[in-house]
Amino acid sequence: MSGEAASMLPHPLRTISDEFRELQYIINQFQTQLDAPDGTIGLHPFGQINVDKAHVSFTQTCMRLREALMQYRDRTLTSWNQVLRVDLSQSHQLQAAPGMMVSTNTPALAATNRAVVSAQELYEMRKITDALHEDTGVCKNELFDAAADAISRALMQSNNGQPALLVERMKATAKKLGLAHYTDVQKRDSEGEVTTVTLAGGILVIDVDIGLLKDQLKVKVSYVSDIEHDERIDALMLGRLVNGDIRGFEKLVEEMAQLDRLTKEHSPANFIYNSFALVSTLAEIQSQELVALDNDIQKLLKHGSGISLPHTRHVGPSTLFFIPAAVRSGFTQNNWSALATNSFAGVADIPGLRWLCYSWEPSNTSHCFLSALFQQHCLKPDYVIEDSDTHKVVSISHPNIHGLQLRFLEFVKQTKRQENSGSMQVDGQETHADINSDFWIPYTMVAWLESPLPACALTVRKIMAAVSPDSKVEVLSPSTDSTAETLSLDSPRLLEDAPTLEHLVFKEYVAKQDVSGSAGPLDPQEMTLPLLAEAAAEDSKLRKSSIHTINGQSVAVELEAPQIRAWSICRIPLNHPCNILSVVPLLRRQAVFNELLASCFSTSDNSAATSKVSVKTYANDPFRIDFVFINQQTMSLDAGDVGKRPKNTSDEEQQQQSMDVEDSGENTESQDGMSVGQGVILRVIEATGEILAWTHQSLGISPTTDLLSAMSGVATNSLKKTTSHKNLSAVANISNSIPMIAYWLKSNTQ
């Protein structure tokens, strides 16, 4: 049989067993998220699973299963029932004849038994072939990945371009992703023989030049449409190849092939064009925010919607919304300037950064995709466009930057009967609207975090309110006061079965130690942090004292019983791009608090401590941390060292040089002369993620041997920014570390 004839053979009909297996697969996916061994919950609106898509798949599978069972009843069981009735009727007639002996093994029953035996044999054979097919698929994927690793090693170990290996790999990648591939061999005077492999989709074209040397590798991405060529994508993909990251390169190709496939399936909506329109939208938001913030990129990270760095880690838009304190303190002015222009080489590889990346996923509701008439959702200040039946311009106030007004396009869905081609003014020129119902697709934009972010119930609820379809393009303004919101006790029990935030943050901390072996929030050169042999799996382990060694002085940190219930946020479906303005401050605030909480953990608990810190969190105020610092051993300091951190590493040196703060006061003593320590309340505010600090003296709390309990009686609404301790707050924001804050207190109370 020819290959063409074989390709035209019909696919086998799906059986009841097929439908049962698919249904079981969907249920297993849910069960895996519900029964995670670490106690986390992944089945929620912001988890890894797209619940809407899973719901649709589950419903469709159940319907197909029902249809298959009904067909089996009507076509198979009914036919056998008729045969058996005829056979039974004949048996009764024969038995009615006098002296007639009738065998119970009638032809119909014999045929039925043979059919049952045959069905059982076919079922067993199907089980064997299905298992073989599954194992073959696993082996194929493992071999494919092993081949990628072998090519990566070959590229990294020599300057050879490995043309034979790469050409065949490109062809295999194209076949796997459903792309067409073509090869063209040319002899160039200066480069010798160069093979160009073209991977082509509907509108996507990727040309890869492969020569004898690694320096001859080139990548160019183009489109069979009006989409402009972006050299940053070429550079991103070429960087993966040159560095021998074959899997990373193929991941980028897969991302673009997915957009190309969706564009083909949902034309005229262009997913590639809309991804790049989102890049322009984020760039415009950042541009207007920078103008309002005097072009200060550090203020943008604190007050704005993050730093837009497209085509940095993935093809398409990406937002950097959080930089850890230790990393931030090591940035030079040139680094910040490079971030503003997206020219910071290697920023994608810096550990600890928090990124938002954007893609598309199926949705129960339809969303409007931009046509070629519009280039972005956020409009330039001088851009003129009239409202029409299909869209309107909505002006909103920036939630964090006073006086900044942003204009966004909001689209209105119309029926076919309502659609018209009336003229309108766009940027001073008359044109015709071409947004119709065909551009409304049941897909939504989704912002996903590369590393899940543990988040408390308050953050989850605020994000749900910010991206609610009912809010349209409304931007929820965060509170600038540190105490304007708390978690309502009578609110829905959204996270009643969730683990605690303390547990999730500790689990994340331990995982980082297992990967890097470094100390995490504190500099590894100043601490002794051997890896914990036993991974933490229970919240009770969080209450053990952890030792943080800073400049030879040990601080024991002990966390009270975990209080805050939380989820791990993986992805956030967005109703409109302007939702980013509300979502980013919420994520930034949570990331700041998580880093502050993570600073309490350590994998060392076998050292004698010279100071002790007792820490307490609150379920009804999940962004507040109280701690009491007790100096158990007097530490002598030179006058020049007071208020300064010893200079052991560049990062810590820069952090400590920034801590130009005043003396916090003397150690508090009780009436019997015994030291009762220093009480501090820390709270992260929503608008900027800034940490505010109050001492027990500034709150009017009398010295007591149980300061932690005394501070717990301080009402949240009594904590005002105007009464916070300026210098202590500065230390907290520079270090974002409770042990370092305690160290500063120790240095300033001698």
XYZ file of C-alpha atoms in Angstrom:
750
model
C 0.000 0.000 0.000
C 1.386 3.438 -0.906
C 2.119 6.102 1.694
C -0.584 8.337 0.229
C -3.221 5.615 0.497
C -2.143 4.784 4.016
C -2.418 8.425 5.067
C -6.040 8.457 3.887
C -7.112 5.544 6.080
C -9.842 6.601 8.508
C -9.026 6.883 12.189
C -10.549 4.074 14.288
C -13.796 4.956 16.041
C -13.525 5.857 19.706
C -14.809 3.109 21.949
C -16.480 3.215 25.340
C -13.141 2.199 26.813
C -11.492 5.241 25.172
C -14.037 7.594 26.720
C -13.628 5.974 30.142
C -9.854 6.368 29.941
C -10.085 10.047 29.012
C -12.541 10.666 31.830
C -10.224 8.878 34.229
C -7.300 11.015 33.018
C -9.197 14.246 33.749
C -10.231 13.008 37.188
C -6.639 11.970 37.943
C -5.456 15.469 37.081
C -7.848 16.936 39.628
C -6.932 14.284 42.189
C -3.224 14.989 41.768
C -3.806 18.630 42.656
C -6.104 17.790 45.567
C -3.827 15.147 47.080
C -0.450 16.860 46.719
C 2.063 15.165 49.035
C 3.246 18.509 50.437
C -0.264 19.539 51.438
C -0.544 22.387 48.941
C -3.694 23.014 46.936
C -3.324 23.494 43.194
C -6.954 23.199 42.135
C -8.105 26.799 42.440
C -8.729 29.740 40.061
C -5.066 30.748 40.102
C -3.551 27.246 40.142
C -1.705 25.381 37.412
C -4.880 23.856 35.987
C -7.196 25.963 33.849
C -10.385 25.061 35.700
C -12.638 26.433 32.956
C -10.925 24.305 30.317
C -10.985 21.229 32.556
C -14.703 21.768 33.229
C -15.445 21.940 29.510
C -13.317 18.851 28.801
C -15.017 16.930 31.605
C -18.479 17.864 30.314
C -17.633 16.972 26.721
C -16.134 13.631 27.741
C -19.195 12.758 29.807
C -21.439 13.616 26.855
C -19.386 11.454 24.494
C -19.431 8.600 26.995
C -23.209 8.896 27.332
C -23.590 8.878 23.560
C -21.327 5.823 23.213
C -23.324 3.935 25.865
C -26.613 4.808 24.177
C -25.280 3.648 20.816
C -24.130 0.403 22.402
C -27.581 -0.052 23.881
C -29.426 0.707 20.636
C -27.143 -1.044 18.154
C -25.697 -3.975 20.080
C -27.820 -4.855 23.065
C -31.094 -4.398 21.177
C -29.958 -6.676 18.357
C -28.853 -9.403 20.763
C -32.064 -9.032 22.712
C -34.116 -9.632 19.562
C -32.051 -12.717 18.682
C -32.426 -14.103 22.180
C -36.179 -13.519 22.142
C -36.574 -15.438 18.887
C -34.357 -18.217 20.174
C -36.281 -18.392 23.452
C -39.624 -18.510 21.624
C -38.460 -21.427 19.485
C -37.250 -23.262 22.604
C -40.664 -22.913 24.249
C -42.380 -24.279 21.143
C -40.112 -27.319 21.038
C -40.580 -27.951 24.753
C -44.342 -27.888 24.249
C -44.139 -30.932 21.879
C -44.726 -34.218 23.807
C -41.646 -36.394 24.327
C -39.241 -33.795 22.802
C -35.839 -33.287 24.571
C -34.493 -29.750 23.961
C -30.870 -28.739 24.532
C -30.372 -25.543 26.522
C -27.341 -24.688 24.394
C -29.223 -22.966 21.614
C -27.445 -21.453 18.609
C -28.116 -17.931 19.878
C -26.691 -18.658 23.352
C -23.668 -20.351 21.825
C -23.064 -17.334 19.597
C -23.444 -15.059 22.605
C -20.852 -17.017 24.585
C -18.436 -16.903 21.671
C -18.963 -13.143 21.370
C -18.313 -12.644 25.084
C -15.102 -14.680 24.963
C -13.983 -12.781 21.865
C -14.743 -9.431 23.518
C -12.721 -10.422 26.575
C -9.777 -11.384 24.402
C -10.008 -8.126 22.462
C -10.152 -6.178 25.730
C -7.023 -7.868 27.068
C -5.222 -7.265 23.779
C -6.282 -3.607 23.860
C -4.912 -3.214 27.379
C -1.577 -4.649 26.294
C -1.343 -2.477 23.176
C -2.384 0.657 25.092
C 0.297 0.048 27.702
C 2.835 -0.601 24.940
C 1.768 2.585 23.158
C 2.119 4.619 26.356
C 5.537 3.156 27.159
C 6.663 3.762 23.588
C 5.608 7.400 23.851
C 7.525 7.832 27.105
C 10.643 6.231 25.584
C 10.327 8.403 22.504
C 10.179 11.585 24.580
C 13.107 10.495 26.716
C 15.182 9.703 23.635
C 14.217 13.052 22.111
C 15.347 14.885 25.260
C 18.528 12.791 25.505
C 19.382 13.692 21.914
C 18.892 17.383 22.763
C 21.260 17.049 25.718
C 23.865 15.319 23.539
C 23.726 18.108 20.931
C 23.951 20.705 23.714
C 27.122 19.088 25.065
C 28.610 18.936 21.585
C 27.955 22.647 21.029
C 29.332 23.662 24.410
C 32.496 21.575 24.187
C 33.752 22.971 20.883
C 33.422 25.855 18.458
C 32.000 23.497 15.856
C 28.520 24.379 14.646
C 27.505 20.697 14.470
C 25.625 21.249 11.170
C 24.668 17.622 10.575
C 23.194 17.197 14.048
C 21.422 20.551 14.125
C 19.840 20.215 10.688
C 18.298 16.876 11.553
C 17.240 18.182 14.963
C 15.453 21.146 13.380
C 13.575 18.794 11.070
C 12.561 16.569 13.979
C 11.420 19.607 15.987
C 9.315 20.859 13.095
C 7.668 17.455 12.732
C 6.944 17.243 16.435
C 5.325 20.709 16.492
C 3.357 20.262 13.283
C 5.425 22.753 11.266
C 6.590 22.363 7.698
C 10.361 22.376 7.124
C 12.575 23.170 4.158
C 16.344 23.154 3.697
C 18.528 25.237 1.434
C 22.303 24.705 1.115
C 24.408 27.594 -0.092
C 28.153 28.132 -0.459
C 29.170 31.576 0.689
C 32.574 33.004 -0.052
C 33.362 34.160 3.451
C 31.519 31.455 5.418
C 31.738 28.326 3.324
C 28.774 25.988 3.171
C 25.748 27.207 5.131
C 22.489 25.269 5.478
C 19.300 27.250 6.059
C 16.510 25.304 7.720
C 13.114 26.978 7.460
C 10.353 26.098 9.910
C 7.021 27.329 8.571
C 3.513 27.490 9.949
C 0.441 29.409 8.842
C 1.995 32.882 9.104
C 5.133 32.024 11.093
C 8.508 31.592 9.389
C 11.694 30.775 11.325
C 14.965 30.653 9.352
C 17.963 29.045 11.055
C 21.382 29.358 9.376
C 23.742 26.524 10.353
C 27.388 26.562 9.331
C 30.550 24.692 10.174
C 31.336 27.067 13.036
C 29.197 28.103 15.980
C 29.685 31.767 15.066
C 27.794 31.135 11.818
C 24.559 30.295 13.637
C 21.832 32.819 12.859
C 18.099 32.985 13.520
C 15.488 35.184 11.905
C 11.770 35.153 12.717
C 9.342 36.647 10.192
C 5.643 36.485 9.418
C 3.455 36.192 6.347
C 1.511 39.274 7.475
C 1.995 42.920 8.374
C 3.601 42.100 11.745
C 6.893 43.946 12.059
C 10.120 42.040 12.487
C 11.579 42.271 15.997
C 15.310 41.634 16.308
C 14.964 40.971 20.039
C 13.224 37.674 19.274
C 16.042 36.716 16.913
C 18.599 37.533 19.612
C 16.697 35.562 22.267
C 16.464 32.424 20.135
C 20.021 32.730 18.847
C 21.300 33.089 22.401
C 19.721 29.763 23.335
C 21.366 28.033 20.362
C 24.809 29.545 20.836
C 24.773 28.641 24.530
C 23.874 25.060 23.650
C 20.412 25.262 25.206
C 18.617 23.128 22.637
C 15.623 22.480 24.865
C 15.294 26.189 25.589
C 15.410 27.001 21.871
C 12.770 24.391 21.108
C 10.594 25.759 23.913
C 10.629 29.161 22.231
C 9.757 27.580 18.873
C 6.919 25.706 20.577
C 5.548 28.940 22.070
C 5.496 30.624 18.666
C 4.057 27.540 16.947
C 1.235 27.516 19.485
C 0.381 31.145 18.676
C 0.539 30.339 14.966
C -1.806 27.355 15.392
C -4.318 29.408 17.399
C -4.226 32.128 14.734
C -5.008 29.547 12.055
C -7.856 28.042 14.080
C -9.477 31.332 15.116
C -8.974 33.595 12.123
C -9.386 36.556 11.741
C -8.130 36.910 15.333
C -4.330 37.008 15.175
C -2.752 35.711 18.384
C 0.790 36.662 17.347
C -0.266 40.207 16.518
C -2.169 40.548 19.804
C 0.800 39.238 21.811
C 2.955 41.962 20.300
C 0.137 44.479 20.856
C 0.355 43.611 24.552
C 4.109 44.300 24.374
C 3.289 47.774 23.022
C 0.601 48.235 25.687
C 2.994 47.480 28.544
C 5.651 49.696 26.979
C 3.176 52.590 26.737
C 2.060 52.151 30.348
C 5.704 52.143 31.460
C 6.500 55.202 29.353
C 3.716 57.254 30.914
C 4.566 56.009 34.402
C 8.223 56.989 33.965
C 7.279 60.494 32.856
C 5.162 60.870 35.999
C 8.013 59.482 38.152
C 10.763 61.728 36.732
C 12.224 58.810 34.734
C 13.310 57.066 37.940
C 13.327 53.327 37.183
C 13.624 52.440 40.891
C 10.452 54.398 41.619
C 8.815 52.574 38.730
C 9.554 49.232 40.372
C 8.028 50.523 43.603
C 5.054 52.592 42.403
C 4.416 51.405 38.854
C 3.154 48.264 37.183
C 6.577 46.632 36.966
C 9.395 46.887 34.444
C 8.401 45.693 30.981
C 11.136 43.471 29.538
C 9.657 41.763 26.452
C 11.386 38.852 24.729
C 13.695 38.405 27.712
C 12.741 34.986 29.047
C 10.017 34.079 26.566
C 8.742 35.275 23.224
C 6.277 38.065 23.936
C 5.599 40.330 26.905
C 7.203 39.871 30.320
C 7.091 42.058 33.425
C 9.661 42.181 36.213
C 7.727 43.148 39.349
C 10.021 42.233 42.256
C 13.762 42.204 42.955
C 15.026 40.717 46.259
C 16.725 43.117 48.640
C 20.140 41.442 48.402
C 20.065 41.608 44.596
C 18.667 45.137 44.549
C 21.412 46.435 46.829
C 24.049 45.151 44.391
C 22.652 47.005 41.374
C 24.621 49.965 40.107
C 23.117 53.004 38.428
C 24.211 51.564 35.093
C 22.265 48.401 35.897
C 19.122 50.399 36.596
C 19.578 52.407 33.399
C 20.001 49.183 31.434
C 16.772 47.840 32.927
C 14.933 50.931 31.736
C 16.081 50.334 28.149
C 15.840 46.523 28.220
C 19.567 46.240 27.604
C 20.620 44.560 30.859
C 22.487 41.516 29.593
C 21.882 38.460 31.739
C 18.973 39.865 33.744
C 16.889 36.833 32.821
C 19.386 34.562 34.591
C 19.523 36.431 37.917
C 18.012 34.141 40.581
C 15.240 35.329 42.853
C 13.610 37.813 40.486
C 9.838 37.643 40.188
C 8.433 37.676 36.647
C 5.012 37.880 35.068
C 4.830 36.348 31.599
C 1.772 36.479 29.369
C 0.054 33.998 27.087
C -3.458 32.878 26.098
C -5.735 30.116 27.316
C -9.325 28.920 26.678
C -12.062 30.718 28.571
C -15.790 30.327 29.164
C -16.305 33.947 28.083
C -15.267 35.557 24.816
C -12.767 38.409 24.668
C -12.078 40.848 21.886
C -8.824 40.549 19.945
C -7.342 43.613 18.279
C -7.479 43.954 14.533
C -4.722 45.589 12.485
C -6.493 48.942 13.018
C -5.287 49.098 16.636
C -1.695 48.585 17.750
C -2.197 48.559 21.528
C -4.789 48.806 24.282
C -3.218 51.725 26.167
C -3.372 54.886 24.060
C -0.725 57.572 23.780
C -1.682 60.920 25.345
C -1.927 62.623 21.945
C -3.660 59.741 20.135
C -7.107 60.773 18.848
C -9.853 58.226 18.261
C -13.614 58.484 18.276
C -15.920 56.175 20.160
C -17.990 53.846 18.010
C -20.563 51.090 18.378
C -17.765 48.532 18.787
C -15.377 50.344 21.099
C -14.911 53.309 23.388
C -12.045 55.049 25.144
C -12.020 54.804 28.940
C -9.866 57.128 31.017
C -8.773 55.781 34.406
C -6.659 57.105 37.228
C -3.452 55.261 38.005
C -3.925 53.469 41.343
C -0.466 54.356 42.716
C 0.709 57.490 40.891
C -1.282 60.573 41.805
C -2.456 62.659 38.871
C -1.622 60.112 36.154
C -4.531 59.396 33.801
C -4.313 56.459 31.400
C -6.608 55.867 28.436
C -7.582 52.346 27.409
C -9.681 50.880 24.632
C -12.736 48.969 25.791
C -14.628 46.897 23.229
C -18.354 46.215 23.049
C -19.583 42.967 21.562
C -22.295 43.236 18.940
C -24.501 40.758 17.187
C -24.239 40.233 13.440
C -27.338 42.364 12.921
C -25.865 45.277 14.888
C -22.560 45.292 13.020
C -21.979 48.124 10.595
C -19.097 49.667 8.743
C -19.627 53.271 9.774
C -16.725 55.655 9.452
C -14.857 57.153 12.408
C -11.819 59.312 13.168
C -8.632 57.502 14.147
C -5.619 59.709 14.893
C -7.051 62.495 12.774
C -7.852 60.321 9.749
C -11.185 58.903 8.654
C -11.288 55.128 8.527
C -13.707 52.235 8.932
C -14.050 50.014 11.957
C -13.309 46.386 11.256
C -13.889 44.966 14.752
C -16.837 42.601 14.486
C -18.079 39.529 16.314
C -15.487 37.371 14.544
C -12.801 38.999 16.699
C -14.517 37.875 19.909
C -12.840 34.563 20.738
C -13.365 32.287 23.804
C -9.753 32.836 24.829
C -8.395 35.113 27.512
C -5.055 36.673 28.321
C -3.327 35.031 31.277
C -0.438 36.305 33.375
C 1.558 33.401 34.798
C 4.365 33.317 37.305
C 7.372 31.183 36.437
C 7.793 30.314 40.104
C 4.527 30.017 42.078
C 3.961 32.786 44.610
C 2.471 31.740 47.976
C -0.308 34.237 48.707
C -2.636 34.813 51.641
C -6.435 34.899 51.415
C -6.508 38.704 51.343
C -4.258 38.820 48.281
C -6.264 36.098 46.558
C -9.550 37.904 47.142
C -8.196 41.246 45.978
C -6.828 39.704 42.783
C -10.155 37.991 42.143
C -11.908 41.348 42.530
C -9.382 43.096 40.281
C -9.773 40.660 37.376
C -13.489 40.040 37.756
C -15.317 40.306 34.411
C -17.928 42.480 36.128
C -15.285 45.120 36.834
C -14.652 45.615 33.083
C -11.796 48.160 32.904
C -12.169 49.407 36.453
C -8.887 49.658 38.337
C -9.070 48.944 42.052
C -7.105 51.562 43.935
C -4.968 50.122 46.742
C -4.797 51.730 50.103
C -1.881 54.028 50.771
C -2.410 53.768 54.515
C -0.767 50.823 56.167
C -3.851 49.778 58.083
C -6.827 50.448 55.845
C -7.708 46.811 55.237
C -7.746 43.589 57.190
C -9.107 40.157 56.453
C -12.800 40.079 57.303
C -13.571 37.255 59.682
C -17.028 36.725 58.164
C -15.737 36.568 54.592
C -16.199 33.316 52.618
C -13.919 30.547 53.829
C -11.958 30.545 50.616
C -8.935 28.720 51.980
C -10.295 26.627 54.809
C -8.380 23.523 53.692
C -5.273 25.331 52.470
C -1.831 25.063 54.091
C -0.299 28.006 55.904
C 1.724 30.726 54.248
C 4.550 30.051 56.681
C 4.687 26.421 55.543
C 4.676 27.320 51.825
C 7.378 29.966 52.233
C 9.527 27.598 54.309
C 9.051 24.842 51.727
C 10.149 27.272 49.000
C 13.158 28.316 51.091
C 14.291 24.718 51.631
C 13.867 23.978 47.915
C 16.175 26.887 47.062
C 18.781 25.536 49.436
C 18.575 22.106 47.800
C 19.109 23.644 44.361
C 21.782 26.217 45.076
C 23.174 25.341 48.485
C 23.299 29.058 49.224
C 21.767 30.836 52.126
C 18.877 32.568 50.406
C 17.866 35.821 52.073
C 21.208 36.348 53.831
C 24.638 36.395 52.238
C 26.204 32.913 52.216
C 29.681 34.254 52.915
C 28.567 35.588 56.300
C 26.612 32.591 57.509
C 26.877 28.957 58.301
C 23.840 27.300 56.738
C 24.321 23.560 56.190
C 21.555 21.927 54.228
C 18.707 20.423 56.170
C 18.832 16.676 55.560
C 15.158 16.258 56.224
C 12.717 18.350 54.168
C 10.082 20.203 56.141
C 6.622 18.704 55.696
C 4.750 19.869 58.776
C 4.052 23.348 60.100
C 5.230 22.343 63.568
C 8.804 22.254 62.301
C 8.607 25.983 61.645
C 8.599 26.673 65.367
C 12.123 25.382 65.840
C 14.715 28.071 66.477
C 16.846 28.806 63.439
C 20.290 30.325 63.754
C 21.443 33.227 61.566
C 25.122 34.051 61.870
C 26.035 37.619 60.947
C 29.647 38.751 61.303
C 30.329 36.024 63.848
C 27.293 36.923 65.968
C 24.451 34.409 66.105
C 20.787 35.373 66.206
C 18.214 32.713 67.071
C 14.864 33.299 65.356
C 11.780 31.425 66.534
C 8.431 31.681 64.760
C 5.217 31.292 66.705
C 2.518 28.856 65.550
C 1.654 29.407 61.852
C -1.422 31.552 61.353
C -1.960 32.541 57.704
C -3.790 30.292 55.238
C -2.557 30.555 51.679
C -2.526 29.335 48.093
C 0.327 29.177 45.618
C -0.552 31.476 42.717
C 0.662 30.130 39.363
C -1.453 31.962 36.793
C -3.925 34.844 36.733
C -6.515 35.090 33.940
C -6.989 38.761 33.008
C -10.216 40.352 31.861
C -8.439 43.358 30.316
C -4.787 44.511 30.066
C -5.493 47.363 32.486
C -5.989 44.735 35.219
C -2.195 44.624 35.376
C -2.248 48.012 37.116
C -4.157 46.486 40.037
C -2.616 43.010 40.048
C 1.084 43.943 40.102
C 0.957 45.945 43.394
C -0.820 43.021 45.056
C 1.811 40.529 43.884
C 4.646 42.896 44.768
C 3.321 43.383 48.285
C 2.983 39.626 48.771
C 6.516 39.027 47.449
C 7.927 41.607 49.885
C 6.117 40.025 52.820
C 7.203 36.523 51.761
C 10.837 37.610 51.640
C 10.480 39.171 55.087
C 8.932 35.950 56.374
C 11.558 33.775 54.669
C 14.297 35.694 56.468
C 13.130 33.999 59.685
C 14.123 30.571 58.363
C 17.482 28.906 58.396
C 18.774 25.388 58.044
C 21.162 25.753 60.954
C 19.932 25.095 64.494
C 23.005 23.835 66.313
C 24.829 27.005 67.254
C 24.805 28.962 70.494
C 22.992 32.269 69.938
C 24.006 35.608 71.426
C 20.581 37.123 70.690
C 17.036 35.860 70.369
C 14.134 36.970 68.176
C 10.573 35.740 68.741
C 8.301 36.284 65.726
C 4.512 36.216 65.430
C 2.149 36.505 62.449
C -1.597 37.143 62.382
C -4.386 35.400 60.480
C -6.637 38.475 60.443
C -3.814 40.815 59.406
C -1.655 38.743 57.033
C 0.859 41.510 56.251
C 1.889 42.198 59.821
C 4.806 40.651 61.667
C 5.569 41.344 65.328
C 8.883 40.392 66.849
C 10.722 40.857 70.117
C 14.508 41.077 70.115
C 16.420 40.134 73.275
C 20.162 40.711 73.442
C 21.373 37.769 75.473
C 25.040 38.746 75.384
C 26.557 42.199 75.262
C 28.556 42.787 72.120
C 31.301 45.430 72.156
C 31.392 47.778 69.215
C 33.682 50.600 68.260
C 32.070 54.000 68.015
C 32.591 54.004 64.275
C 30.758 50.707 63.918
C 27.539 51.790 65.620
C 24.680 51.612 63.151
C 26.857 50.055 60.458
C 27.074 46.539 59.124
C 30.563 44.960 58.942
C 31.891 44.950 55.400
C 32.323 41.331 54.442
C 30.657 41.207 51.041
C 29.820 43.728 48.387
C 26.071 43.160 48.617
C 25.953 43.459 52.390
C 28.325 46.413 52.283
C 26.042 48.295 49.927
C 23.017 47.452 52.035
C 24.669 48.606 55.235
C 26.083 51.811 53.718
C 22.513 52.703 52.787
C 21.420 52.274 56.406
C 22.228 55.836 57.438
C 19.968 55.770 60.461
C 19.870 57.155 63.966
C 20.042 55.416 67.334
C 16.826 53.564 68.123
C 17.068 54.013 71.885
C 18.298 52.032 74.852
C 17.320 48.508 75.773
C 14.086 48.402 77.728
C 14.296 47.098 81.251
C 11.530 45.935 83.559
C 11.107 47.267 87.075
C 13.295 44.520 88.513
C 16.150 45.553 86.228
C 15.986 42.503 83.953
C 16.194 43.100 80.188
C 12.842 42.446 78.490
C 14.015 43.221 74.968
C 12.877 45.458 72.140
C 9.441 45.026 70.590
C 8.877 45.846 66.911
C 5.820 45.719 64.661
C 6.397 45.478 60.902
C 3.708 45.872 58.271
C 3.801 45.845 54.458
C 1.479 48.381 52.849
C -0.355 47.672 49.624
C 0.332 50.606 47.308
C 4.113 50.249 47.116
C 5.073 47.172 49.125
C 6.862 49.495 51.568
C 7.616 48.152 55.047
C 6.688 50.366 58.003
C 8.044 49.747 61.491
C 6.917 50.743 64.972
C 8.734 50.177 68.273
C 6.866 49.281 71.429
C 7.964 52.611 72.940
C 6.407 54.616 70.108
C 3.162 52.696 70.611
C 3.096 53.507 74.319
C 3.504 49.905 75.471
C 4.944 49.625 78.960
C 7.958 47.376 79.529
C 6.900 43.826 80.313
C 8.424 40.388 80.286
C 5.933 39.339 77.585
C 6.186 42.083 74.994
C 4.957 39.839 72.181
C 1.611 39.330 73.881
C 1.403 42.996 74.767
C 1.981 44.052 71.156
C -0.657 41.602 69.902
C -3.216 43.803 71.656
C -2.345 46.749 69.407
C -5.224 47.264 66.982
C -4.315 47.376 63.310
C -6.163 50.641 62.736
C -3.979 52.348 65.334
C -0.830 51.770 63.266
C -0.410 54.971 61.269
C 2.334 55.805 58.830
C 2.889 59.137 60.549
C 3.764 57.394 63.812
C 6.110 54.799 62.314
C 9.810 54.749 63.176
C 11.533 56.400 60.219
C 14.999 54.941 60.678
C 13.822 51.441 61.566
C 11.499 51.475 58.555
C 14.454 52.460 56.366
C 16.483 49.509 57.659
C 13.543 47.171 57.051
C 13.085 48.330 53.446
C 16.790 48.136 52.629
C 17.371 44.680 54.107
C 13.902 43.082 54.101
C 15.310 40.742 56.727
C 14.257 40.353 60.345
C 17.709 39.037 61.471
C 19.361 42.103 59.902
C 16.828 44.417 61.580
C 17.621 42.677 64.870
C 21.336 43.099 64.172
C 20.797 46.828 63.638
C 18.849 47.028 66.901
C 21.673 45.223 68.670
C 24.253 47.593 67.191
C 22.284 50.639 68.287
C 21.408 49.603 71.835
C 24.888 49.117 73.248
